[in-house]
PDB file of C-alpha atoms and ligand atoms in Angstrom:
ATOM      1  CA  UNK A 271     -17.527 -26.070 -10.270  1.00 79.00           C
ATOM      2  CA  UNK A 272     -14.435 -24.066  -9.757  1.00 93.00           C
ATOM      3  CA  UNK A 273     -13.039 -22.276  -6.615  1.00 97.00           C
ATOM      4  CA  UNK A 274     -10.620 -19.582  -7.717  1.00 98.00           C
ATOM      5  CA  UNK A 275      -7.673 -18.608  -5.212  1.00 98.00           C
ATOM      6  CA  UNK A 276      -4.599 -16.467  -5.181  1.00 98.00           C
ATOM      7  CA  UNK A 277      -1.156 -17.882  -4.434  1.00 98.00           C
ATOM      8  CA  UNK A 278       1.576 -15.259  -3.570  1.00 98.00           C
ATOM      9  CA  UNK A 279       4.797 -16.139  -2.848  1.00 97.00           C
ATOM     10  CA  UNK A 280       6.165 -13.744  -0.329  1.00 96.00           C
ATOM     11  CA  UNK A 281       9.947 -14.957  -0.895  1.00 95.00           C
ATOM     12  CA  UNK A 282       9.584 -13.418  -4.651  1.00 96.00           C
ATOM     13  CA  UNK A 283       7.549 -10.017  -3.573  1.00 96.00           C
ATOM     14  CA  UNK A 284       9.598  -6.742  -3.184  1.00 96.00           C
ATOM     15  CA  UNK A 285       6.892  -4.676  -2.515  1.00 96.00           C
ATOM     16  CA  UNK A 286       7.296  -2.402  -5.934  1.00 97.00           C
ATOM     17  CA  UNK A 287       3.427  -1.699  -5.797  1.00 97.00           C
ATOM     18  CA  UNK A 288       2.913  -2.455  -9.342  1.00 98.00           C
ATOM     19  CA  UNK A 289       0.008  -4.718  -8.409  1.00 98.00           C
ATOM     20  CA  UNK A 290      -1.474  -1.763  -6.604  1.00 98.00           C
ATOM     21  CA  UNK A 291      -1.232   0.536  -9.634  1.00 98.00           C
ATOM     22  CA  UNK A 292      -2.156  -1.934 -11.976  1.00 98.00           C
ATOM     23  CA  UNK A 293      -5.602  -2.520  -9.953  1.00 98.00           C
ATOM     24  CA  UNK A 294      -6.389   1.077  -9.705  1.00 98.00           C
ATOM     25  CA  UNK A 295      -5.899   1.615 -13.395  1.00 98.00           C
ATOM     26  CA  UNK A 296      -7.656  -1.510 -14.501  1.00 98.00           C
ATOM     27  CA  UNK A 297     -10.701  -0.977 -12.057  1.00 98.00           C
ATOM     28  CA  UNK A 298     -10.724   2.848 -12.076  1.00 98.00           C
ATOM     29  CA  UNK A 299     -10.211   2.821  -8.345  1.00 98.00           C
ATOM     30  CA  UNK A 300     -11.131   6.334  -7.112  1.00 97.00           C
ATOM     31  CA  UNK A 301      -8.109   8.416  -5.590  1.00 96.00           C
ATOM     32  CA  UNK A 302      -7.575   8.050  -2.181  1.00 96.00           C
ATOM     33  CA  UNK A 303      -8.840   4.475  -2.239  1.00 98.00           C
ATOM     34  CA  UNK A 304      -7.105   0.873  -3.138  1.00 98.00           C
ATOM     35  CA  UNK A 305      -8.509  -2.614  -3.464  1.00 98.00           C
ATOM     36  CA  UNK A 306      -4.989  -4.248  -2.731  1.00 98.00           C
ATOM     37  CA  UNK A 307      -2.030  -2.678  -0.764  1.00 98.00           C
ATOM     38  CA  UNK A 308       1.423  -4.133   0.533  1.00 98.00           C
ATOM     39  CA  UNK A 309       2.273  -5.065   4.021  1.00 97.00           C
ATOM     40  CA  UNK A 310       5.664  -5.517   5.288  1.00 96.00           C
ATOM     41  CA  UNK A 311       6.045  -7.651   8.310  1.00 94.00           C
ATOM     42  CA  UNK A 312       9.348  -8.752  10.346  1.00 93.00           C
ATOM     43  CA  UNK A 313       9.199 -12.474  11.649  1.00 87.00           C
ATOM     44  CA  UNK A 314      11.626 -14.231  13.762  1.00 87.00           C
ATOM     45  CA  UNK A 315      14.360 -12.666  15.725  1.00 87.00           C
ATOM     46  CA  UNK A 316      17.935 -11.625  15.583  1.00 88.00           C
ATOM     47  CA  UNK A 317      19.852 -13.132  14.236  1.00 88.00           C
ATOM     48  CA  UNK A 318      17.748 -14.478  11.920  1.00 89.00           C
ATOM     49  CA  UNK A 319      15.048 -12.191  11.141  1.00 89.00           C
ATOM     50  CA  UNK A 320      12.920 -12.029   7.997  1.00 86.00           C
ATOM     51  CA  UNK A 321      11.094  -9.609   6.314  1.00 90.00           C
ATOM     52  CA  UNK A 322       7.670 -10.886   4.675  1.00 93.00           C
ATOM     53  CA  UNK A 323       6.272  -8.639   2.190  1.00 96.00           C
ATOM     54  CA  UNK A 324       2.575  -9.358   1.230  1.00 96.00           C
ATOM     55  CA  UNK A 325       0.442  -7.764  -1.598  1.00 98.00           C
ATOM     56  CA  UNK A 326      -3.194  -8.058   0.220  1.00 98.00           C
ATOM     57  CA  UNK A 327      -6.539  -7.599  -0.842  1.00 98.00           C
ATOM     58  CA  UNK A 328     -10.129  -9.082  -0.344  1.00 98.00           C
ATOM     59  CA  UNK A 329      -9.625 -12.948   0.398  1.00 98.00           C
ATOM     60  CA  UNK A 330     -12.610 -13.998  -1.095  1.00 98.00           C
ATOM     61  CA  UNK A 331     -13.193 -16.123   1.880  1.00 98.00           C
ATOM     62  CA  UNK A 332     -15.171 -19.357   1.727  1.00 98.00           C
ATOM     63  CA  UNK A 333     -16.950 -18.508   4.708  1.00 98.00           C
ATOM     64  CA  UNK A 334     -17.540 -14.793   4.410  1.00 98.00           C
ATOM     65  CA  UNK A 335     -19.119 -12.789   7.093  1.00 98.00           C
ATOM     66  CA  UNK A 336     -19.497  -9.591   4.642  1.00 98.00           C
ATOM     67  CA  UNK A 337     -22.026 -11.902   2.761  1.00 98.00           C
ATOM     68  CA  UNK A 338     -24.060 -13.177   5.852  1.00 97.00           C
ATOM     69  CA  UNK A 339     -24.175  -9.825   7.499  1.00 98.00           C
ATOM     70  CA  UNK A 340     -25.562  -7.893   4.565  1.00 98.00           C
ATOM     71  CA  UNK A 341     -29.050  -6.829   4.919  1.00 98.00           C
ATOM     72  CA  UNK A 342     -29.908  -6.277   1.180  1.00 98.00           C
ATOM     73  CA  UNK A 343     -28.326  -9.230  -0.653  1.00 98.00           C
ATOM     74  CA  UNK A 344     -25.964  -6.797  -2.383  1.00 98.00           C
ATOM     75  CA  UNK A 345     -22.977  -8.700  -1.166  1.00 98.00           C
ATOM     76  CA  UNK A 346     -23.055 -12.249  -2.490  1.00 98.00           C
ATOM     77  CA  UNK A 347     -20.914 -15.363  -3.532  1.00 98.00           C
ATOM     78  CA  UNK A 348     -20.825 -15.556  -7.587  1.00 98.00           C
ATOM     79  CA  UNK A 349     -21.369 -18.958  -9.021  1.00 96.00           C
ATOM     80  CA  UNK A 350     -18.142 -18.135 -11.102  1.00 96.00           C
ATOM     81  CA  UNK A 351     -15.647 -19.408  -8.881  1.00 97.00           C
ATOM     82  CA  UNK A 352     -17.089 -18.567  -5.629  1.00 97.00           C
ATOM     83  CA  UNK A 353     -15.803 -15.151  -6.063  1.00 98.00           C
ATOM     84  CA  UNK A 354     -17.550 -12.572  -3.419  1.00 98.00           C
ATOM     85  CA  UNK A 355     -18.897  -9.502  -5.128  1.00 98.00           C
ATOM     86  CA  UNK A 356     -21.169  -6.584  -4.520  1.00 98.00           C
ATOM     87  CA  UNK A 357     -24.229  -5.686  -6.567  1.00 98.00           C
ATOM     88  CA  UNK A 358     -23.883  -1.907  -6.647  1.00 97.00           C
ATOM     89  CA  UNK A 359     -27.501  -1.447  -7.439  1.00 97.00           C
ATOM     90  CA  UNK A 360     -28.779  -3.177  -4.231  1.00 98.00           C
ATOM     91  CA  UNK A 361     -26.408  -1.686  -1.730  1.00 98.00           C
ATOM     92  CA  UNK A 362     -27.597   0.752   0.413  1.00 98.00           C
ATOM     93  CA  UNK A 363     -23.971   2.090   1.587  1.00 98.00           C
ATOM     94  CA  UNK A 364     -25.003   0.620   5.292  1.00 98.00           C
ATOM     95  CA  UNK A 365     -21.176  -0.113   6.230  1.00 98.00           C
ATOM     96  CA  UNK A 366     -22.332  -3.761   7.732  1.00 98.00           C
ATOM     97  CA  UNK A 367     -19.920  -5.618   5.662  1.00 98.00           C
ATOM     98  CA  UNK A 368     -17.049  -3.132   6.385  1.00 98.00           C
ATOM     99  CA  UNK A 369     -17.316  -3.640  10.191  1.00 98.00           C
ATOM    100  CA  UNK A 370     -17.581  -7.485   9.503  1.00 98.00           C
ATOM    101  CA  UNK A 371     -14.838  -8.339   7.385  1.00 98.00           C
ATOM    102  CA  UNK A 372     -11.754  -8.825   9.567  1.00 98.00           C
ATOM    103  CA  UNK A 373      -9.233  -8.069   7.036  1.00 98.00           C
ATOM    104  CA  UNK A 374     -10.556  -4.547   6.244  1.00 98.00           C
ATOM    105  CA  UNK A 375     -10.620  -5.089   2.703  1.00 98.00           C
ATOM    106  CA  UNK A 376     -13.761  -2.973   1.642  1.00 98.00           C
ATOM    107  CA  UNK A 377     -14.530   0.694   1.354  1.00 98.00           C
ATOM    108  CA  UNK A 378     -17.459   2.913   0.546  1.00 98.00           C
ATOM    109  CA  UNK A 379     -16.921   3.992  -3.212  1.00 98.00           C
ATOM    110  CA  UNK A 380     -17.765   7.765  -3.478  1.00 98.00           C
ATOM    111  CA  UNK A 381     -20.707   6.726  -5.530  1.00 97.00           C
ATOM    112  CA  UNK A 382     -22.090   5.144  -2.327  1.00 98.00           C
ATOM    113  CA  UNK A 383     -21.876   1.236  -2.575  1.00 98.00           C
ATOM    114  CA  UNK A 384     -19.408  -1.100  -0.858  1.00 98.00           C
ATOM    115  CA  UNK A 385     -16.389  -1.850  -3.069  1.00 98.00           C
ATOM    116  CA  UNK A 386     -13.176  -4.121  -2.872  1.00 98.00           C
ATOM    117  CA  UNK A 387     -11.163  -6.581  -4.859  1.00 98.00           C
ATOM    118  CA  UNK A 388     -13.172  -8.587  -7.533  1.00 98.00           C
ATOM    119  CA  UNK A 389     -10.439 -10.977  -8.384  1.00 98.00           C
ATOM    120  CA  UNK A 390     -10.787  -9.096 -11.797  1.00 98.00           C
ATOM    121  CA  UNK A 391     -13.652 -11.527 -12.837  1.00 98.00           C
ATOM    122  CA  UNK A 392     -14.283  -9.474 -15.806  1.00 98.00           C
ATOM    123  CA  UNK A 393     -10.694 -10.596 -17.280  1.00 98.00           C
ATOM    124  CA  UNK A 394     -11.027 -14.024 -15.963  1.00 98.00           C
ATOM    125  CA  UNK A 395     -14.184 -14.666 -17.878  1.00 97.00           C
ATOM    126  CA  UNK A 396     -12.135 -13.889 -20.713  1.00 98.00           C
ATOM    127  CA  UNK A 397      -9.518 -16.092 -19.780  1.00 97.00           C
ATOM    128  CA  UNK A 398      -7.164 -13.449 -18.771  1.00 98.00           C
ATOM    129  CA  UNK A 399      -5.028 -13.225 -15.163  1.00 98.00           C
ATOM    130  CA  UNK A 400      -6.272 -10.417 -12.781  1.00 98.00           C
ATOM    131  CA  UNK A 401      -4.521  -7.160 -13.496  1.00 98.00           C
ATOM    132  CA  UNK A 402      -2.482  -7.420 -10.482  1.00 98.00           C
ATOM    133  CA  UNK A 403      -1.195 -10.939 -11.417  1.00 98.00           C
ATOM    134  CA  UNK A 404      -0.657  -9.964 -14.975  1.00 98.00           C
ATOM    135  CA  UNK A 405       1.910  -7.138 -13.875  1.00 98.00           C
ATOM    136  CA  UNK A 406       3.744  -8.429 -11.400  1.00 98.00           C
ATOM    137  CA  UNK A 407       7.680  -8.214 -12.424  1.00 98.00           C
ATOM    138  CA  UNK A 408       8.787 -10.987 -10.249  1.00 97.00           C
ATOM    139  CA  UNK A 409       5.726 -13.155 -10.913  1.00 97.00           C
ATOM    140  CA  UNK A 410       4.927 -13.654  -7.475  1.00 97.00           C
ATOM    141  CA  UNK A 411       1.418 -13.911  -7.749  1.00 98.00           C
ATOM    142  CA  UNK A 412      -0.589 -16.906  -9.082  1.00 98.00           C
ATOM    143  CA  UNK A 413      -4.408 -17.150 -10.180  1.00 98.00           C
ATOM    144  CA  UNK A 414      -6.250 -20.461 -10.687  1.00 98.00           C
ATOM    145  CA  UNK A 415      -8.781 -22.973  -9.834  1.00 98.00           C
ATOM    146  CA  UNK A 416      -8.514 -25.100  -6.423  1.00 98.00           C
ATOM    147  CA  UNK A 417     -10.770 -27.547  -7.625  1.00 97.00           C
ATOM    148  CA  UNK A 418      -8.439 -28.295 -10.314  1.00 97.00           C
ATOM    149  CA  UNK A 419      -5.303 -30.400  -9.153  1.00 97.00           C
ATOM    150  CA  UNK A 420      -3.329 -29.488 -12.050  1.00 97.00           C
ATOM    151  CA  UNK A 421      -3.585 -25.905 -11.722  1.00 98.00           C
ATOM    152  CA  UNK A 422      -0.498 -23.852 -10.871  1.00 98.00           C
ATOM    153  CA  UNK A 423      -2.190 -22.815  -7.638  1.00 98.00           C
ATOM    154  CA  UNK A 424      -3.002 -26.305  -6.448  1.00 98.00           C
ATOM    155  CA  UNK A 425       0.450 -27.520  -7.286  1.00 98.00           C
ATOM    156  CA  UNK A 426       2.073 -24.570  -5.380  1.00 98.00           C
ATOM    157  CA  UNK A 427       0.021 -25.318  -2.307  1.00 98.00           C
ATOM    158  CA  UNK A 428       0.652 -28.908  -2.485  1.00 98.00           C
ATOM    159  CA  UNK A 429       4.437 -28.410  -2.662  1.00 98.00           C
ATOM    160  CA  UNK A 430       5.282 -25.422  -0.731  1.00 97.00           C
ATOM    161  CA  UNK A 431       4.378 -24.242   2.962  1.00 96.00           C
ATOM    162  CA  UNK A 432       1.789 -21.711   3.205  1.00 97.00           C
ATOM    163  CA  UNK A 433      -0.350 -19.659   5.644  1.00 97.00           C
ATOM    164  CA  UNK A 434      -3.462 -17.328   5.293  1.00 98.00           C
ATOM    165  CA  UNK A 435      -4.282 -14.267   7.013  1.00 98.00           C
ATOM    166  CA  UNK A 436      -6.104 -14.459  10.430  1.00 98.00           C
ATOM    167  CA  UNK A 437      -7.179 -18.300  10.214  1.00 97.00           C
ATOM    168  CA  UNK A 438      -8.711 -18.062  13.508  1.00 97.00           C
ATOM    169  CA  UNK A 439     -11.620 -15.782  11.917  1.00 98.00           C
ATOM    170  CA  UNK A 440     -13.023 -18.962  10.708  1.00 98.00           C
ATOM    171  CA  UNK A 441     -13.375 -17.112   7.262  1.00 98.00           C
ATOM    172  CA  UNK A 442     -11.434 -19.927   5.380  1.00 98.00           C
ATOM    173  CA  UNK A 443      -9.567 -17.146   3.185  1.00 98.00           C
ATOM    174  CA  UNK A 444      -8.627 -17.885  -0.658  1.00 98.00           C
ATOM    175  CA  UNK A 445      -5.729 -15.895  -1.114  1.00 98.00           C
ATOM    176  CA  UNK A 446      -2.705 -18.051   0.304  1.00 98.00           C
ATOM    177  CA  UNK A 447       0.848 -16.745   1.085  1.00 98.00           C
ATOM    178  CA  UNK A 448       4.008 -19.243   0.266  1.00 97.00           C
ATOM    179  CA  UNK A 449       6.604 -18.905   2.969  1.00 91.00           C
TER     180      UNK A 449
HETATM  181 FE1  LIG B 785     -15.693 -10.655   2.747  1.00 86.79          FE
HETATM  182 FE2  LIG B 785     -13.531  -9.291   3.844  1.00 86.79          FE
HETATM  183 FE3  LIG B 785     -13.720 -12.125   3.338  1.00 86.79          FE
HETATM  184 FE4  LIG B 785     -13.467 -10.200   1.534  1.00 86.79          FE
HETATM  185  S1  LIG B 785     -11.789 -10.556   2.957  1.00 86.79           S
HETATM  186  S2  LIG B 785     -14.791 -12.004   1.314  1.00 86.79           S
HETATM  187  S3  LIG B 785     -14.632  -8.572   2.106  1.00 86.79           S
HETATM  188  S4  LIG B 785     -14.774 -10.979   4.883  1.00 86.79           S
HETATM  189 FE1  LIG B 786     -24.631  -5.173   2.063  1.00 86.79          FE
HETATM  190 FE2  LIG B 786     -24.097  -2.642   0.770  1.00 86.79          FE
HETATM  191 FE3  LIG B 786     -24.569  -2.782   3.414  1.00 86.79          FE
HETATM  192 FE4  LIG B 786     -22.314  -3.816   2.522  1.00 86.79          FE
HETATM  193  S1  LIG B 786     -22.720  -1.676   2.906  1.00 86.79           S
HETATM  194  S2  LIG B 786     -23.691  -4.709   4.103  1.00 86.79           S
HETATM  195  S3  LIG B 786     -22.865  -4.582   0.734  1.00 86.79           S
HETATM  196  S4  LIG B 786     -25.785  -3.002   1.884  1.00 86.79           S
HETATM  197 FE1  LIG B 787      -7.314  -5.466  -8.031  1.00 86.79          FE
HETATM  198 FE2  LIG B 787      -8.029  -7.233  -9.644  1.00 86.79          FE
HETATM  199 FE3  LIG B 787      -5.968  -7.842  -8.493  1.00 86.79          FE
HETATM  200 FE4  LIG B 787      -8.263  -7.781  -7.039  1.00 86.79          FE
HETATM  201  S1  LIG B 787      -7.907  -9.161  -8.637  1.00 86.79           S
HETATM  202  S2  LIG B 787      -6.557  -6.726  -6.341  1.00 86.79           S
HETATM  203  S3  LIG B 787      -9.359  -6.041  -8.554  1.00 86.79           S
HETATM  204  S4  LIG B 787      -6.313  -6.241  -9.924  1.00 86.79           S
END
């Protein structure tokens, strides 16, 4: 088994939005919608404030409320790496998953189904990195298998301090931010 994860170094991210553009291009994300986005947050206080810049997307949670709430089984956890996906043809566009996601990671595609980041599973299946990871000019994003202790993501998490978003939500995110 594999458990895919993304590890993002907030110290290297410059907020250039190349990941956002790459995702829109790779995945034909319709105008007005995004599967990933940039957040800037000030941490600490004067005289040592710190600006954290993050590229955010679906966290491919290990305990995903968007899956458990889905009335049709459209939202599901894929066997390949535990990626959270949506069967477009089973989705009735009820928006229960949009309400259940604490990260506001989903939107209703103009064609009527719930859409979000797929961890670019179509690329990963070919041995490629997700599009956003592959274009980052500062190489702040890393993708790999948490179940492989030798993977870059495992090594980074073992050696650097990190956090996830809204851990109190109990969703067990698989996007980690190095600090
Ligand atoms: Fe579901 Fe939201 Fe978690 Fe993604 S971030 S798996 S959409 S709950
Ligand atoms: Fe499931 Fe689609 Fe409803 Fe989301 S919008 S809960 S994927 S049927
Ligand atoms: Fe978009 Fe793919 Fe990156 Fe997800 S992994 S944000 S779908 S480019």
